[in-house]
Each structure stands twice: as structure tokens, then as C-alpha cells.
CSV table of C-alpha atoms in Angstrom, one decimal:
chain,number,residue,atom,x,y,z
A,22,UNK,CA,23.8,109.9,-143.6
A,23,UNK,CA,25.7,109.0,-147.3
A,24,UNK,CA,28.7,109.2,-146.4
A,25,UNK,CA,27.7,107.0,-142.9
A,26,UNK,CA,26.6,104.5,-145.3
A,27,UNK,CA,28.9,104.8,-148.0
A,28,UNK,CA,32.1,103.7,-145.2
A,29,UNK,CA,29.6,100.7,-143.1
A,30,UNK,CA,32.5,97.9,-143.8
A,31,UNK,CA,30.8,94.6,-145.2
A,32,UNK,CA,33.4,92.2,-146.1
A,33,UNK,CA,35.7,93.0,-142.4
A,34,UNK,CA,32.8,91.5,-140.6
A,35,UNK,CA,32.5,89.0,-142.7
A,36,UNK,CA,36.3,88.0,-142.5
A,37,UNK,CA,36.0,88.0,-139.1
A,38,UNK,CA,32.9,86.0,-138.1
A,39,UNK,CA,34.5,83.4,-140.9
A,40,UNK,CA,37.7,83.5,-139.4
A,41,UNK,CA,35.7,82.8,-136.6
A,42,UNK,CA,33.1,80.3,-136.8
A,43,UNK,CA,36.3,77.7,-138.4
A,44,UNK,CA,38.0,78.2,-135.1
A,45,UNK,CA,38.8,74.8,-135.1
A,46,UNK,CA,41.8,75.3,-137.6
A,47,UNK,CA,42.0,79.3,-137.8
A,48,UNK,CA,43.4,80.9,-135.2
A,49,UNK,CA,41.4,84.7,-135.2
A,50,UNK,CA,42.8,87.9,-133.4
A,51,UNK,CA,40.9,91.2,-132.9
A,52,UNK,CA,42.4,93.0,-130.0
A,53,UNK,CA,45.6,94.4,-130.3
A,54,UNK,CA,45.8,93.5,-126.2
A,55,UNK,CA,46.5,89.6,-127.2
A,56,UNK,CA,49.0,90.2,-129.4
A,57,UNK,CA,51.7,89.9,-127.1
A,58,UNK,CA,50.3,86.6,-125.4
A,59,UNK,CA,49.6,84.8,-128.4
A,60,UNK,CA,53.2,85.6,-129.8
A,61,UNK,CA,54.4,84.3,-127.3
A,62,UNK,CA,51.8,81.0,-127.3
A,63,UNK,CA,53.2,80.3,-130.9
A,64,UNK,CA,56.9,81.0,-130.4
A,65,UNK,CA,56.5,77.7,-127.4
A,66,UNK,CA,53.1,76.2,-129.9
A,67,UNK,CA,50.8,76.5,-127.4
A,68,UNK,CA,47.4,77.1,-129.1
A,69,UNK,CA,45.0,74.7,-128.2
A,70,UNK,CA,41.2,74.0,-129.5
A,71,UNK,CA,40.0,76.4,-126.1
A,72,UNK,CA,42.4,79.3,-126.6
A,73,UNK,CA,41.0,79.2,-130.4
A,74,UNK,CA,37.4,79.1,-129.0
A,75,UNK,CA,37.8,82.0,-127.0
A,76,UNK,CA,39.4,84.6,-129.7
A,77,UNK,CA,36.4,83.0,-131.5
A,78,UNK,CA,33.9,84.2,-128.5
A,79,UNK,CA,35.7,87.6,-128.4
A,80,UNK,CA,35.4,88.4,-132.5
A,81,UNK,CA,31.5,87.4,-133.0
A,82,UNK,CA,31.1,90.1,-129.9
A,83,UNK,CA,33.3,92.3,-131.3
A,84,UNK,CA,31.3,92.3,-134.5
A,85,UNK,CA,28.3,92.2,-131.9
A,86,UNK,CA,29.4,95.8,-130.9
A,87,UNK,CA,30.4,97.2,-134.3
A,88,UNK,CA,26.6,96.1,-135.4
A,89,UNK,CA,24.8,97.5,-132.7
A,90,UNK,CA,26.8,100.8,-134.0
A,91,UNK,CA,25.8,101.1,-136.9
A,92,UNK,CA,22.4,99.8,-135.7
A,93,UNK,CA,21.8,102.4,-133.4
A,94,UNK,CA,22.6,105.1,-135.4
A,95,UNK,CA,20.5,104.7,-138.0
A,96,UNK,CA,17.5,104.1,-135.1
A,97,UNK,CA,15.8,106.9,-134.2
A,98,UNK,CA,13.3,105.1,-132.0
A,99,UNK,CA,14.8,102.6,-129.6
A,100,UNK,CA,11.5,102.2,-127.4
A,101,UNK,CA,9.8,100.5,-130.7
A,102,UNK,CA,12.9,98.2,-132.1
A,103,UNK,CA,11.5,94.3,-131.9
A,104,UNK,CA,14.7,93.4,-130.6
A,105,UNK,CA,17.5,95.9,-129.1
A,106,UNK,CA,21.4,95.5,-128.1
A,107,UNK,CA,23.0,97.7,-126.3
A,108,UNK,CA,26.8,97.3,-127.1
A,109,UNK,CA,29.0,98.5,-123.6
A,110,UNK,CA,32.8,98.6,-123.4
A,111,UNK,CA,34.2,97.2,-120.2
A,112,UNK,CA,35.7,100.0,-117.9
A,113,UNK,CA,36.0,98.8,-114.2
A,114,UNK,CA,36.8,95.4,-113.2
A,115,UNK,CA,34.6,95.7,-109.7
A,116,UNK,CA,36.3,94.2,-106.0
A,117,UNK,CA,33.6,92.6,-106.2
A,118,UNK,CA,29.2,92.1,-106.6
A,119,UNK,CA,26.9,93.0,-104.9
A,120,UNK,CA,28.6,90.1,-102.1
A,121,UNK,CA,31.9,89.2,-101.9
A,122,UNK,CA,31.9,85.5,-103.3
A,123,UNK,CA,30.7,87.3,-107.0
A,124,UNK,CA,32.8,88.4,-109.2
A,125,UNK,CA,31.3,91.6,-111.3
A,126,UNK,CA,33.0,93.8,-113.8
A,127,UNK,CA,30.8,97.7,-114.9
A,128,UNK,CA,30.6,98.8,-119.0
A,129,UNK,CA,29.8,101.5,-120.5
A,130,UNK,CA,28.3,102.5,-123.5
A,131,UNK,CA,30.4,104.4,-126.0
A,132,UNK,CA,29.7,107.8,-126.2
A,133,UNK,CA,27.6,108.2,-122.7
A,134,UNK,CA,27.3,110.9,-120.8
A,135,UNK,CA,28.7,109.7,-117.6
A,136,UNK,CA,30.6,111.4,-114.9
A,137,UNK,CA,30.7,107.5,-114.5
A,138,UNK,CA,33.3,106.7,-117.2
A,139,UNK,CA,35.7,109.3,-116.0
A,140,UNK,CA,36.1,107.6,-112.7
A,141,UNK,CA,39.6,107.9,-111.6
A,142,UNK,CA,41.1,106.3,-108.8
A,143,UNK,CA,43.5,107.8,-106.6
A,144,UNK,CA,44.6,105.8,-104.4
A,145,UNK,CA,43.0,103.1,-101.7
A,146,UNK,CA,40.7,100.5,-102.6
A,147,UNK,CA,38.9,98.9,-105.9
A,148,UNK,CA,35.2,99.8,-105.5
A,149,UNK,CA,32.3,96.7,-105.5
A,150,UNK,CA,29.3,96.6,-107.4
A,151,UNK,CA,27.6,98.5,-103.6
A,152,UNK,CA,30.1,100.8,-103.8
A,153,UNK,CA,29.2,102.4,-107.5
A,154,UNK,CA,25.8,102.6,-107.5
A,155,UNK,CA,26.3,104.2,-103.8
A,156,UNK,CA,28.7,106.7,-106.0
A,157,UNK,CA,26.0,106.9,-109.0
A,158,UNK,CA,23.9,107.4,-106.6
A,159,UNK,CA,25.8,110.4,-104.9
A,160,UNK,CA,26.6,112.2,-108.2
A,161,UNK,CA,22.8,112.5,-109.2
A,162,UNK,CA,22.2,113.9,-106.3
A,163,UNK,CA,24.6,116.7,-106.0
A,164,UNK,CA,24.5,117.0,-109.8
A,165,UNK,CA,21.1,118.7,-109.7
A,166,UNK,CA,22.6,122.0,-107.5
A,167,UNK,CA,24.5,124.8,-109.2
A,168,UNK,CA,25.2,125.7,-105.5
A,169,UNK,CA,27.7,123.7,-103.9
A,170,UNK,CA,27.3,120.2,-102.6
A,171,UNK,CA,27.7,116.7,-100.9
A,172,UNK,CA,25.7,114.0,-100.0
A,173,UNK,CA,26.8,110.9,-98.1
A,174,UNK,CA,25.0,107.4,-99.5
A,175,UNK,CA,25.0,104.5,-97.6
A,176,UNK,CA,23.6,101.1,-99.7
A,177,UNK,CA,22.0,103.6,-102.8
A,178,UNK,CA,19.7,105.5,-100.4
A,179,UNK,CA,21.9,109.6,-98.9
A,180,UNK,CA,21.9,109.7,-95.2
A,181,UNK,CA,23.1,112.8,-95.4
A,182,UNK,CA,23.6,115.7,-98.9
A,183,UNK,CA,23.6,119.7,-97.9
A,184,UNK,CA,24.8,122.2,-99.3
A,185,UNK,CA,27.3,125.4,-98.5
A,186,UNK,CA,29.3,127.9,-99.7
A,187,UNK,CA,32.5,126.1,-99.6
A,188,UNK,CA,32.9,122.7,-100.1
A,189,UNK,CA,34.1,121.8,-96.0
A,190,UNK,CA,30.4,123.4,-95.3
A,191,UNK,CA,28.1,121.4,-97.5
A,192,UNK,CA,30.5,118.1,-96.3
A,193,UNK,CA,29.8,118.8,-92.9
A,194,UNK,CA,26.2,119.9,-93.3
A,195,UNK,CA,26.0,116.4,-95.4
A,196,UNK,CA,27.3,114.7,-92.0
A,197,UNK,CA,25.3,115.7,-89.3
A,198,UNK,CA,22.4,115.7,-91.1
A,199,UNK,CA,23.1,111.4,-90.0
A,200,UNK,CA,26.1,111.1,-88.8
A,201,UNK,CA,25.8,107.4,-87.7
A,202,UNK,CA,24.4,106.1,-90.9
A,203,UNK,CA,27.7,108.5,-92.9
A,204,UNK,CA,30.1,105.8,-91.0
A,205,UNK,CA,31.2,103.2,-93.6
A,206,UNK,CA,30.0,105.6,-96.1
A,207,UNK,CA,29.9,106.9,-100.2
A,208,UNK,CA,30.6,110.8,-100.2
A,209,UNK,CA,30.8,112.7,-103.3
A,210,UNK,CA,31.1,116.6,-104.4
A,211,UNK,CA,30.1,118.5,-106.6
A,212,UNK,CA,33.2,120.8,-106.0
A,213,UNK,CA,36.7,119.9,-105.7
A,214,UNK,CA,38.2,118.9,-102.1
A,215,UNK,CA,41.0,121.1,-100.5
A,216,UNK,CA,42.2,120.7,-96.7
A,217,UNK,CA,40.0,122.1,-95.0
A,218,UNK,CA,37.4,119.9,-96.5
A,219,UNK,CA,39.9,117.0,-95.7
A,220,UNK,CA,40.1,118.2,-92.0
A,221,UNK,CA,36.0,117.8,-91.5
A,222,UNK,CA,36.7,113.6,-93.0
A,223,UNK,CA,39.5,114.0,-90.2
A,224,UNK,CA,37.5,115.1,-87.2
A,225,UNK,CA,34.5,112.4,-87.7
A,226,UNK,CA,37.4,109.7,-87.1
A,227,UNK,CA,39.6,111.9,-84.3
A,228,UNK,CA,36.1,111.9,-82.6
A,229,UNK,CA,35.3,108.5,-82.6
A,230,UNK,CA,32.5,108.1,-85.4
A,231,UNK,CA,34.0,106.0,-88.0
A,232,UNK,CA,35.6,105.8,-91.2
A,233,UNK,CA,33.8,106.1,-94.5
A,234,UNK,CA,34.6,103.6,-97.3
A,235,UNK,CA,34.8,105.7,-100.1
A,236,UNK,CA,34.7,109.8,-101.2
A,237,UNK,CA,34.8,111.0,-104.8
A,238,UNK,CA,34.8,114.9,-106.2
A,239,UNK,CA,35.5,116.3,-109.8
A,240,UNK,CA,39.3,117.4,-108.1
A,241,UNK,CA,41.6,116.7,-105.4
A,242,UNK,CA,44.2,119.6,-104.1
A,243,UNK,CA,47.4,118.1,-103.6
A,244,UNK,CA,47.2,119.1,-100.0
A,245,UNK,CA,44.3,117.8,-99.7
A,246,UNK,CA,45.1,114.5,-101.0
A,247,UNK,CA,47.9,113.7,-99.3
A,248,UNK,CA,46.3,114.4,-96.1
A,249,UNK,CA,42.8,111.8,-96.8
A,250,UNK,CA,46.0,109.1,-97.5
A,251,UNK,CA,47.0,109.3,-93.8
A,252,UNK,CA,43.1,108.9,-92.8
A,253,UNK,CA,42.5,105.7,-93.5
A,254,UNK,CA,44.7,103.9,-96.2
A,255,UNK,CA,42.1,101.3,-97.4
A,256,UNK,CA,39.8,104.4,-98.3
A,257,UNK,CA,39.2,105.0,-101.7
A,258,UNK,CA,39.7,108.6,-103.0
A,259,UNK,CA,38.6,108.5,-106.6
A,260,UNK,CA,37.9,111.9,-109.1
A,261,UNK,CA,35.9,112.2,-111.6
């Protein structure tokens, strides 16, 4: 605890806040990702009040994030806190929010153990908010089992959840639980997808039963990945 207290920065945040407060005459930069853009604007003398104000807002958000981490470290009981600031880092810019006309961004708290923190797109469509919540519902479902399991999620509701000796068997059983609702759904497995499991999705389409929007698994074998890409170009393929 003593080392942690000693490492709490006092002067740095004060200087950042002071510069941000005086944004009308000061340009404060706290994000290295802004260096290149600001450098080009400085070269052409295009730093206006709006840019300085935006950078100031970013600076205040940065110091607030820092302070919230200190508070989290020192606070043992968040439930009893009179005021609570939850820090978040932007993780994914979503395709849209709950509806197509709504913009949305996904944030995660630092050091979270959520598998969504490791979610990575391999190919296909970006995620909408509904896709993301469907993946989360699928993860929450399959993590309940030590056995190989698969979930088919539609609008945050499992329409199929099954166990199997292989990924293929679990996937077949999950889809057949309600094949009509499975159409356009999100598939999540707790086991790698191999070529045999990929064939299940192809057979579903060839039978005229439809496609799936998203498929997510801890790993997708290279042969299965190439096969899945050909089933539907826009199908999102994700690993976590």
C-alpha cells in the first residue's frame, strides 16, 4: 500500500488540468495517437479554438480516468460509495447501436476478465450492439459447461444450447433445437471450430434454411476459416 501511495502522481494531473482549463490559449495533448494529426495542423497554422477545446475535453477525461483508477484501488466496498466513477477504455466502434440510425461504441473497464476484451474479428461484418450482446449471451451460456458446448443466440435469447463430444456434434444439436429461430442468429462455442463443424453451417445454408450473422469461438482452424469465408462473405467470424 505504501508503494502505491508513493506512486500516485500529483503534479502531472495538476499541470494537465491547468493547461486544459486554459484551452483558449493553450493546446494540451495527452494521447500519443494525436501527435501526428496535431503536428500537421501546427505546420499549416490550423489550430483553432474548436481543436483546443476538443483536446481539453480529452485531457479532463484522461485525468478523470486516472483518478478513478486510484479510487478503485483504495476503495474496498464500491456498493457503499456515495459517488462512483467507472473507468472505461474504448474497445470497439460498433456498426450501429440498438437501431441502425444510432451510433455506438463499446467500452471495457481496465483489467477486466471478460472474454469480450479478447474479441478479435478475423473477417466479415463489424458488430452492431445486438451482435455484441448476443455474443456476450452466448459466452455466458457456454462458459457454464466444462463439456464442449455451442449456443445459438437470437436477440439476446438462446434458441439453442447443446453439448457434444465434438464441436460439430454440439453445433448440430444447438441448431436443431430450433432451426427456424437459428436463421440469422449468432453462434458461440467454447471449443475450437474445425472443418467438420464448419460443414454444419454449410449444410444449413445448402438446405435452404438460411445463414448466420456471426460465429465466435476460442479458435478457428485454418482450413475451417477458409471454408467459412466462402459460406457467406458478410458473416462475421470472431475469436476470443
